[in-house]
Coordinates of C-alpha atoms in Angstrom, one line a residue:
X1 CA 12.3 10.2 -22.8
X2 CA 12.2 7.0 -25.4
X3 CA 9.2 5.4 -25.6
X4 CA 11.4 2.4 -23.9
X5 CA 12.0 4.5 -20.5
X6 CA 8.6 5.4 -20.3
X7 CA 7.7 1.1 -20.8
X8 CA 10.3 0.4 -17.6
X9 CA 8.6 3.0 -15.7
X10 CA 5.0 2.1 -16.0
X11 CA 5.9 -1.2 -15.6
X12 CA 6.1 -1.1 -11.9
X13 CA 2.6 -0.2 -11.6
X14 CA 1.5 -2.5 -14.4
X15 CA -0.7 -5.3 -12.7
X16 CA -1.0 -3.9 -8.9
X17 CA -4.6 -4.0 -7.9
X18 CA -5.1 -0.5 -6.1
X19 CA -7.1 -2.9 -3.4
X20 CA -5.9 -0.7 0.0
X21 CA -8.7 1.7 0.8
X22 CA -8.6 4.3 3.5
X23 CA -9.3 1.9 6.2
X24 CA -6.6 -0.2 5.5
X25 CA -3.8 2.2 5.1
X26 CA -5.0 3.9 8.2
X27 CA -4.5 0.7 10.4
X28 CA -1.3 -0.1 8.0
X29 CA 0.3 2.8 9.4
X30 CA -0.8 3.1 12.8
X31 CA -0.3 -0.5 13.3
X32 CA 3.5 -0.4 11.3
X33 CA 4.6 2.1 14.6
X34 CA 3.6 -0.7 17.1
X35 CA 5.4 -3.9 16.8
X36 CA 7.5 -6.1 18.7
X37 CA 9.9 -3.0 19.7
X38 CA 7.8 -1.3 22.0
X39 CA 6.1 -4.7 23.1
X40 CA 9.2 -6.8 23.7
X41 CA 12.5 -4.3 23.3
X42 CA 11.1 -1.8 25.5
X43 CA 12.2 -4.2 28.9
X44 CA 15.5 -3.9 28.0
X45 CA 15.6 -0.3 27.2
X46 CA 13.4 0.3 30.6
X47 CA 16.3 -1.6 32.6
X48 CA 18.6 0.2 30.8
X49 CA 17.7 3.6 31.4
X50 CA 14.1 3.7 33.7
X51 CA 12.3 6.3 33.0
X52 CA 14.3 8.8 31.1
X53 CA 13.1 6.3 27.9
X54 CA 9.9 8.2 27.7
X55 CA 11.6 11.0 26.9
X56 CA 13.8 9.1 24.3
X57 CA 10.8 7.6 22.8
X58 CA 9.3 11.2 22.6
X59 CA 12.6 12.6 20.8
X60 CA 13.1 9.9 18.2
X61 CA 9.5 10.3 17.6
X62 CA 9.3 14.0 16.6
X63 CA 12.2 13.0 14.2
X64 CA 10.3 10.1 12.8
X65 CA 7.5 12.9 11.7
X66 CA 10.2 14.4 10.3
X67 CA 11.1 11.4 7.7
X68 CA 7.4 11.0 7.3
X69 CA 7.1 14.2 6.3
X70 CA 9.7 14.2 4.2
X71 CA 8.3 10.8 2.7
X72 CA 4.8 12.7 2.0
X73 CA 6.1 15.5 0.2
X74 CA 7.5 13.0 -2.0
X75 CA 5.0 10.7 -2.1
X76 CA 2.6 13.4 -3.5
X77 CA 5.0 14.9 -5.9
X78 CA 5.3 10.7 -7.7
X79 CA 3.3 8.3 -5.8
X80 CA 5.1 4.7 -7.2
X81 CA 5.5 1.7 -5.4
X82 CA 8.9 1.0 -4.2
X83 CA 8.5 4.6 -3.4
X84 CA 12.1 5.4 -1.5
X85 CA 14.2 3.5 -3.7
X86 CA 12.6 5.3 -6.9
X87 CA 13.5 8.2 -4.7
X88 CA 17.2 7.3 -4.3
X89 CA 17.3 6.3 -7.9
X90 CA 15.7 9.9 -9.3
X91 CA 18.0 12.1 -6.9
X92 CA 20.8 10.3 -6.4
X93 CA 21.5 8.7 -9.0
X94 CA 20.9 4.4 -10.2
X95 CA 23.8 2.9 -7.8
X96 CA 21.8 4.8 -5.0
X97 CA 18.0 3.2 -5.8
X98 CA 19.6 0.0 -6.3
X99 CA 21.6 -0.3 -3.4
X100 CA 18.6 1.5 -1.2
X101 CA 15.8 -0.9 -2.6
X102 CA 18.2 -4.1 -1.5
X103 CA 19.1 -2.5 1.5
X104 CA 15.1 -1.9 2.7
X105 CA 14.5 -5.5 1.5
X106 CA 17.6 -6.5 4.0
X107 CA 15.8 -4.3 6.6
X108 CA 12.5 -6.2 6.3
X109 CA 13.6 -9.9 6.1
X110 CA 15.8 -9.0 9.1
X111 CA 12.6 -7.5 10.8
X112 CA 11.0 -10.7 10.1
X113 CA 13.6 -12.6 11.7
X114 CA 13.2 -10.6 14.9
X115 CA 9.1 -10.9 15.1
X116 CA 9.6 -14.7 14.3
X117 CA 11.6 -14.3 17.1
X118 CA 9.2 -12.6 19.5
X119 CA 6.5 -14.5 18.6
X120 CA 8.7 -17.6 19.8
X121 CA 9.4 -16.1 22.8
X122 CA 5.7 -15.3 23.3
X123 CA 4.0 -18.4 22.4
X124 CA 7.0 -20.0 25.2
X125 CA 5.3 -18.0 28.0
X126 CA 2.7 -20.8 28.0
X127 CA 3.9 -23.8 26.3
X128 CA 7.9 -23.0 27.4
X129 CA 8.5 -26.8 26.2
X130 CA 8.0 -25.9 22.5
X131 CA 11.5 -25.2 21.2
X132 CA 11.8 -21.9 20.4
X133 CA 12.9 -22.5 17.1
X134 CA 9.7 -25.1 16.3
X135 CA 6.9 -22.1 17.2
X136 CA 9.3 -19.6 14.7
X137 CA 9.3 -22.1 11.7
X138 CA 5.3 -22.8 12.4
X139 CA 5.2 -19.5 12.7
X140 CA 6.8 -18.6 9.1
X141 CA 5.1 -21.3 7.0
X142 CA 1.9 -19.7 8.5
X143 CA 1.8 -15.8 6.8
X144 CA 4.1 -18.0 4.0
X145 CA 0.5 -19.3 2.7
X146 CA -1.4 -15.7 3.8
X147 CA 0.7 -13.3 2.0
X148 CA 0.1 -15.3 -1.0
X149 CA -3.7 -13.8 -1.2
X150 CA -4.5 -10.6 -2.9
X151 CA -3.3 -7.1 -1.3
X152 CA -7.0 -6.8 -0.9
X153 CA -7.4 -9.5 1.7
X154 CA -3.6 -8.9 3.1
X155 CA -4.9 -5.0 3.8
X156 CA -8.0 -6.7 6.0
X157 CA -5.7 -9.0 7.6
X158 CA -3.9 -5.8 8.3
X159 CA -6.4 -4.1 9.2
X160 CA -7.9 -6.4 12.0
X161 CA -4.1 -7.6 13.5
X162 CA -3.5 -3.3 13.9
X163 CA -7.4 -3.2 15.5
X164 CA -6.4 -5.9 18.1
X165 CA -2.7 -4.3 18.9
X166 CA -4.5 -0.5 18.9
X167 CA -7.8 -1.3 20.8
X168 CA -5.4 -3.5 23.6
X169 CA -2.6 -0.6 24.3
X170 CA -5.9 2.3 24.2
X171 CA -7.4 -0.6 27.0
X172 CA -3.9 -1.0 28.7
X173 CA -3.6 2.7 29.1
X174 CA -7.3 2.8 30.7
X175 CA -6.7 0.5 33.7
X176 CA -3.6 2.0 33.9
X177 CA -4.9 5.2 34.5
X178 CA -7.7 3.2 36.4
X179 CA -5.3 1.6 39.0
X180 CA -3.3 5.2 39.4
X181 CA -6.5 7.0 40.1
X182 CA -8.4 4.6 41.9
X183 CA -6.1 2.6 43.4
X184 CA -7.4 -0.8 43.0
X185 CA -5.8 -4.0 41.8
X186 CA -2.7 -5.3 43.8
X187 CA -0.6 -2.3 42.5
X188 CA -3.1 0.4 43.8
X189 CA -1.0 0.8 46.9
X190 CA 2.1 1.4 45.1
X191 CA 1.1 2.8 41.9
X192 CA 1.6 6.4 41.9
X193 CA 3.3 9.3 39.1
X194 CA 5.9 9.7 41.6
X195 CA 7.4 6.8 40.7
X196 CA 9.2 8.3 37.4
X197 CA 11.3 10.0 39.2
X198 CA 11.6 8.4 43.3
X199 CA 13.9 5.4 42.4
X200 CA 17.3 7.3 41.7
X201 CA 15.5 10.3 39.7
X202 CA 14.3 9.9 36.1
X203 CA 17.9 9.4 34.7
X204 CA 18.7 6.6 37.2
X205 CA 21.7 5.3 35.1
X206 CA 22.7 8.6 34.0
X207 CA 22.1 10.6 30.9
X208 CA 24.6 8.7 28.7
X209 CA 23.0 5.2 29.5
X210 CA 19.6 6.7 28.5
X211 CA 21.0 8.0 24.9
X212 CA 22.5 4.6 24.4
X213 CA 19.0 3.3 24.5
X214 CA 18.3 5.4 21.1
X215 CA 19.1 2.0 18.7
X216 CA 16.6 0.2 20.5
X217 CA 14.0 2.9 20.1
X218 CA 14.4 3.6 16.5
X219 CA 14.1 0.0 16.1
X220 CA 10.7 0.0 17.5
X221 CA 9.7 2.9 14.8
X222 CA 11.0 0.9 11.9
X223 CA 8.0 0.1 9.8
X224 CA 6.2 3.5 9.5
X225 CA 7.5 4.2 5.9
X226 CA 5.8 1.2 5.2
X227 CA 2.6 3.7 4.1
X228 CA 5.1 5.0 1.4
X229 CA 5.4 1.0 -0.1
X230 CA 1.6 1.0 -0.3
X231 CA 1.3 4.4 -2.5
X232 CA 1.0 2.0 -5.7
X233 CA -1.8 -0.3 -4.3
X234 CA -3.6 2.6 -2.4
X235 CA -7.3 3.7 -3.8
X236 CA -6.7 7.5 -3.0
X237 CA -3.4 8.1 -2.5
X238 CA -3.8 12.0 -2.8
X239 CA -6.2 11.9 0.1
X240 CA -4.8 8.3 2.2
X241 CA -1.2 9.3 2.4
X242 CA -2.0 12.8 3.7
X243 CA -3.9 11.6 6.2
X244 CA -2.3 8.3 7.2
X245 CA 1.2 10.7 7.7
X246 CA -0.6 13.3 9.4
X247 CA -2.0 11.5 12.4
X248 CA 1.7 10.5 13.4
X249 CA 2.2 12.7 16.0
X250 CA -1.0 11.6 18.0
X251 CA 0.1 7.9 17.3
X252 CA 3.6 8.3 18.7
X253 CA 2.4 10.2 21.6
X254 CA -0.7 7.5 22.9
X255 CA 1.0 4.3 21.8
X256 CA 4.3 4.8 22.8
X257 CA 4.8 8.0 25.0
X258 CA 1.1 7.9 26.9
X259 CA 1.7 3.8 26.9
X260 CA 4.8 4.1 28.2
X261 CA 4.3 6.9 31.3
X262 CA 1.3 5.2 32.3
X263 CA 2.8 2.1 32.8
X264 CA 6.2 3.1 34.6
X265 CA 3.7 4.9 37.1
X266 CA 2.1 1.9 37.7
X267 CA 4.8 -0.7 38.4
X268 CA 8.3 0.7 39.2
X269 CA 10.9 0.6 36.8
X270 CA 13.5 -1.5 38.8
X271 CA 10.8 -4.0 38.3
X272 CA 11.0 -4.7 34.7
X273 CA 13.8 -6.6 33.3
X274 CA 15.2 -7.5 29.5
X275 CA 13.3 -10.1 27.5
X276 CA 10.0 -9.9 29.0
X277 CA 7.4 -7.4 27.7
X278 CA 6.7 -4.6 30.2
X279 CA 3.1 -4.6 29.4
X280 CA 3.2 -8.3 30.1
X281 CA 4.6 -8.0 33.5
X282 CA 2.4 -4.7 34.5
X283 CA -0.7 -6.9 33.7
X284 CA 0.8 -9.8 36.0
X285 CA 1.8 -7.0 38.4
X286 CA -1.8 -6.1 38.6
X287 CA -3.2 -9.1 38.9
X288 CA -6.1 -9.0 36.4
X289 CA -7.5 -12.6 35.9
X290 CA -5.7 -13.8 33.0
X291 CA -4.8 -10.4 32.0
X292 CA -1.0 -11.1 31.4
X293 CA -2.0 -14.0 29.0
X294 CA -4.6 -11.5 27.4
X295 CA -1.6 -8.9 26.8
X296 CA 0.9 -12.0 25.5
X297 CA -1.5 -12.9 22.7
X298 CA -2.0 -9.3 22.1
X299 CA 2.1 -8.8 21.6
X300 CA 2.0 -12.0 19.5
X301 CA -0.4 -10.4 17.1
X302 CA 1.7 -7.6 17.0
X303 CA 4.7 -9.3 15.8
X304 CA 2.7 -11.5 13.6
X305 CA 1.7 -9.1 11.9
X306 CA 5.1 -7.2 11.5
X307 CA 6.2 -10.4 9.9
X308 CA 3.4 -10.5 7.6
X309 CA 4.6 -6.7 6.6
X310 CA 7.5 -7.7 5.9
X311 CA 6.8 -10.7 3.7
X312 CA 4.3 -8.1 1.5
X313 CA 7.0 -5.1 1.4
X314 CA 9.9 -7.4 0.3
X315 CA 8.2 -9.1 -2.8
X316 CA 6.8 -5.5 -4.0
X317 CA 10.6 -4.0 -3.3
X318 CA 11.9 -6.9 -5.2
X319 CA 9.8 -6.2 -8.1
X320 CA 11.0 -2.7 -8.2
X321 CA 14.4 -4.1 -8.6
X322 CA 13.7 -6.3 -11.1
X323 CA 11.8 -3.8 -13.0
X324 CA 14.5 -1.9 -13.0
X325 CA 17.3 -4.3 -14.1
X326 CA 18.6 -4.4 -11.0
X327 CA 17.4 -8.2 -9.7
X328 CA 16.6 -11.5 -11.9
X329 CA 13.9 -10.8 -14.0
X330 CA 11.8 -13.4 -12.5
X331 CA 10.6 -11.1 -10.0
X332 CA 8.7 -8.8 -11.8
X333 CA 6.1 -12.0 -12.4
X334 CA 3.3 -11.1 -10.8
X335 CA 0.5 -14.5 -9.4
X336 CA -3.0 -14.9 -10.8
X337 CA -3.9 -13.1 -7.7
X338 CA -1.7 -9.8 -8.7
X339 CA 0.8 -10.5 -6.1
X340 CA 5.0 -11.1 -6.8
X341 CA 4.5 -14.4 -5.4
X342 CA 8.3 -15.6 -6.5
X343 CA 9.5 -12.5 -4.9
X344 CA 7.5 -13.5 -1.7
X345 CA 8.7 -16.6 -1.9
X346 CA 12.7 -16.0 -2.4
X347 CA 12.0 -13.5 0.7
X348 CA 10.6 -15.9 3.0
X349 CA 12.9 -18.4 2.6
X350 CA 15.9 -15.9 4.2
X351 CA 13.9 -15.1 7.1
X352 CA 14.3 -19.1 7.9
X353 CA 17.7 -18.3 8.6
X354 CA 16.0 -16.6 11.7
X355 CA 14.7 -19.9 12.7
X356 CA 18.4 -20.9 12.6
X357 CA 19.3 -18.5 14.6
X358 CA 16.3 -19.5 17.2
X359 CA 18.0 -22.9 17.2
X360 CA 21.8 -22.2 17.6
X361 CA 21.8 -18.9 19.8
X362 CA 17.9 -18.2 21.4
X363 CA 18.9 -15.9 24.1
X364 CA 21.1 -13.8 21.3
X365 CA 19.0 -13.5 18.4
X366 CA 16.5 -11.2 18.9
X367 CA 19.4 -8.7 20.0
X368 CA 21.0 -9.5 16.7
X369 CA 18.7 -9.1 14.1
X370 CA 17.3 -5.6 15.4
X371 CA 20.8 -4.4 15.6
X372 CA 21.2 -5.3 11.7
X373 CA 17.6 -4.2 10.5
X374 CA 18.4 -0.6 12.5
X375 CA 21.4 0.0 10.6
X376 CA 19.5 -1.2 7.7
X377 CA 16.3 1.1 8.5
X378 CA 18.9 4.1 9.2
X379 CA 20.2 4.1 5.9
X380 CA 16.6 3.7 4.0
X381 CA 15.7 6.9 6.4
X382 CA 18.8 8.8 5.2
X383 CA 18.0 7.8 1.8
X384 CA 14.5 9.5 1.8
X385 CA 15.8 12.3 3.2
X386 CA 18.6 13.9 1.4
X387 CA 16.3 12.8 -1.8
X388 CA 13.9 15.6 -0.2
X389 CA 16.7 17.9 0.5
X390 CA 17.9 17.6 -3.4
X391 CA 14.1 17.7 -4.4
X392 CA 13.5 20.7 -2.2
X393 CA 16.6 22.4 -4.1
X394 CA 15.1 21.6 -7.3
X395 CA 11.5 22.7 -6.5
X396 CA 13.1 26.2 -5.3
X397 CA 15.0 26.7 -8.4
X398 CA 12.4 25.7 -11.0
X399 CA 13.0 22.4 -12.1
X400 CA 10.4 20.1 -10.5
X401 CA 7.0 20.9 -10.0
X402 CA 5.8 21.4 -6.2
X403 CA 4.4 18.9 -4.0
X404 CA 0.5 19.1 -3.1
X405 CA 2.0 18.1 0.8
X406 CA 4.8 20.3 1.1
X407 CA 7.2 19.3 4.7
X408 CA 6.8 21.5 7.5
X409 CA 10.1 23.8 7.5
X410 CA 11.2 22.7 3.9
X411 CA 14.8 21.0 4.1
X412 CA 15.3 22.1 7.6
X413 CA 13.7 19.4 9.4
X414 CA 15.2 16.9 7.3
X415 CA 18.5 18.3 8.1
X416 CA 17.8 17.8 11.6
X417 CA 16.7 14.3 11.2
X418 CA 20.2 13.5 9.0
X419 CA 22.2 14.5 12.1
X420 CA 20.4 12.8 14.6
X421 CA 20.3 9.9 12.4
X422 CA 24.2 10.0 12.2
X423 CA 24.5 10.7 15.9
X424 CA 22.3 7.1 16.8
X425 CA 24.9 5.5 14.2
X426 CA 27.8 6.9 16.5
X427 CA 26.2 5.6 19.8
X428 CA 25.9 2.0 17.7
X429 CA 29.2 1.8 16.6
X430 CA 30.4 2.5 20.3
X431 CA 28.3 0.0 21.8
X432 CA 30.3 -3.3 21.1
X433 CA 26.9 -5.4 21.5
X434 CA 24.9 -3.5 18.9
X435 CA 28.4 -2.8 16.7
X436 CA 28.1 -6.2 14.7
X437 CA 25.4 -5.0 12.9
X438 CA 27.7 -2.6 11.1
X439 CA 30.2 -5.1 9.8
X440 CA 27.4 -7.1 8.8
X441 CA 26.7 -3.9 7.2
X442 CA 29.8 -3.1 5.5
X443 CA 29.9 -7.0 4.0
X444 CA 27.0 -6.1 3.2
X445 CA 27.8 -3.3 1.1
X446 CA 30.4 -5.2 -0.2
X447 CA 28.6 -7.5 -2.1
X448 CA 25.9 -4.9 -3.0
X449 CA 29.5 -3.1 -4.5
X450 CA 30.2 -6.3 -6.6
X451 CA 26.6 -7.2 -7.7
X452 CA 26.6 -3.7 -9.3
X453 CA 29.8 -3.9 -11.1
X454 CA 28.6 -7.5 -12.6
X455 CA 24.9 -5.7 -13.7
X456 CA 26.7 -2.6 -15.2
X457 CA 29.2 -5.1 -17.0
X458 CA 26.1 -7.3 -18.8
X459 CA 23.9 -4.5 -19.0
X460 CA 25.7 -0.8 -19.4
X461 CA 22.3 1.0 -19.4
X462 CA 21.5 0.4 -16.1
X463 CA 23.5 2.5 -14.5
X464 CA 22.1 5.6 -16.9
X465 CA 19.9 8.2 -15.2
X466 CA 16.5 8.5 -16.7
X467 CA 13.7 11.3 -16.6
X468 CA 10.7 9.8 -14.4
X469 CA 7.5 9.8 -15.6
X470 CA 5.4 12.2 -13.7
X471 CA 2.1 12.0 -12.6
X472 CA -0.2 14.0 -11.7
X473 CA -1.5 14.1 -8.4
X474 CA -3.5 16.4 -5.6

């Protein structure tokens, strides 16, 4: 490797401060898997297909740990920042990382959109004069002027917003369970487990409405690879990542399964209806004193702090880019506080197209932007794992050293994830509500096609494979 490579490489990591500890990651993950999916886009799903969305929330979760897994493995085999679309870049080749890193970029200021979004729609449940579009702009300028503080301060940021979110739904889930075993509260009489199944059995619409449902729940899992953007800023990531990844399973299972059950036992499912958060309406339901406001500034920290995500992941994937010839040099400036402020910047200034979205169609955008940023997440997904599948080859036949967090199963999990990630991209090109998001996606790709034939035109070397710089972790 020339002594120039090994300059591009490093210079990723030049400048980060490694200001996440353990605490912070932890939360960063845990609170990445509960956003404004499960809080607001599960009443949709719930009216779409009652109960049965348990059990699709339960099966898109297993394959979640799959990608994680996957994600690990690499993660402790090269831990950079910008990890999947280094990933992309190593095993599939340059057009790959490129197109992968402006693709999760897409996927995030789309995600931003949508919790601007939310939040609008939240903050309306008590001030429902406020233009929707008004609270979403507030709203933007905001985590604007937050995310431009060190990683250190946006990790305790992220650390309280995920406390809030994870000590609420571990408090929802207790009353639940309160009201179903004691029966108090004024949905003790008609609160009971039965309820999953006695309003036209637990596939009320059928079995075919409840797979349809799968777009919306893989939305509400978007965000959990954000541990793998953090591997350059982490303290420890031999020992955070590990863990971080590890605890999935439990996560996935209270938050969103456990969540979920309990509160479809407590308020039947023909109750709930599209654009209001179930857990907002099974408070009301209830009748706690003030407990459905209590839950609505609980979702609203949820999907603040999504957005606030977002902002941090797309100036460090920008960077990445840059680093790597792929965007205007200007974003690999870091601020005097060690963040890619311009990147930030440039990033925040396309989710304000979701405040024009809040203004022109309200009752459509939210439905909009998570169709775009699933396609979007899909394909980062995909990305990470057929790079594990190609590094799993090369780790069988000699040429890469092994991981110190090898997957469960090898390749074979991932290959199971790949299909079932094809299979939701099926069920979203045959629903004609959720199918815009792939011609966005194909324009998309389009101009993604002609940026790269421009950058290999002024610059032929950056579409040459290089040798990555290993380090040694674990």
């Amino acid at each position: 490797m020339t002594s120039a490579q090994v300059d591009t490489e490093k210079s990723s990591e030049e400048g980060y401060e490694r200001g996440l500890g353990s605490r912070q990651v932890q939360m960063i993950a845990i609170g990445g898997a509960i956003g404004v999916g499960l809080f607001l886009g599960a009443g949709a799903n719930i009216a779409k297909a009652g109960p049965s969305l348990i059990l699709m929330y339960a099966l898109a979760g297993a394959i979640v740990f799959f990608i994680m897994r996957a994600l690990g493995e690499l993660l402790l085999y090269r831990p950079v920042s910008g990890s999947f679309a280094e990933y992309s870049r190593e095993f599939l080749g340059p057009f790959f990382g490129y197109f992968t890193g402006w693709t999760y970029w897409l996927m995030w200021v789309v995600t931003g959109m949508a919790e601007l979004t939310a939040a609008a729609i939240y903050v309306n449940y008590w001030f429902p004069a406020v233009p929707q579009w008004v609270t979403a702009l507030v709203f933007l300028v905001v985590l604007f002027g937050v995310n431009l503080i060190s990683v250190k301060l946006f990790g305790e940021l992220e650390f309280w917003f995920s406390m809030v979110k994870v000590t609420a739904l571990i408090g929802m889930i207790v009353i639940g369970l309160g009201v179903l075993t004691f029966g108090f509260s004024s949905a003790g009489d008609t609160a009971a487990v039965s309820n999953l199944w006695q309003f036209d059995g637990f596939f009320p619409k059928g079995i075919g409405s409840s797979l349809m449902t799968l777009q919306g729940v893989m939305f509400a899992y978007l965000a959990v690879e954000l541990v793998g953007v953090t591997a350059g800023e982490s303290e420890d990531p031999e020992k955070t990542l590990p863990k971080a990844i590890n605890t999935l399973p439990w996560r996935i299972a209270l938050f969103y399964v456990g969540a979920l059950t309990v509160i479809l036992c407590v308020v039947k499912w023909t109750e709930f209806a599209p654009g209001v958060s179930p857990f907002v309406a099974a408070f009301a339901k209830i009748g706690i004193p003030a407990g459905a406001g209590i839950v609505n500034f609980v979702v609203l920290t949820a999907a603040l702090s999504s957005c606030n995500s977002g902002m941090y992941s797309t100036g460090r994937m920008l960077r990445t880019l840059a680093d790597n010839g792929e965007a205007p040099k200007g974003f690999s400036k870091l601020s005097s506080t060690k963040t890619p402020a311009f990147g930030i910047t440039v990033s925040v200034l396309f989710m304000g197209i979701g405040v024009v979205l809040n203004y022109i169609v309200p009752e459509k955008a939210f439905g909009y932007v998570t169709s775009v940023a699933t396609a979007a997440g899909i394909w980062t997904w995909l990305m990470i794992l057929i790079s594990h599948v190609i590094y799993r080859r090369a780790v069988v036949a000699g040429r890469l050293p092994a991981s110190a967090f090898p997957a469960p199963g090898g390749a074979v999990c991932s290959w199971i994830a790949i299909v079932f990630l094809l299979f939701v991209t099926g069920l979203i090109a045959y629903d004609a509500d959720s199918r815009v998001c792939l011609y966005v996606m194909a324009g998309w790709a389009a101009a993604l096609g002609v940026g790269w034939a421009v950058l290999k035109a002024r610059n032929p070397q950056v579409a040459e494979r290089r040798e990555p710089e290993l380090e040694k972790v674990g």
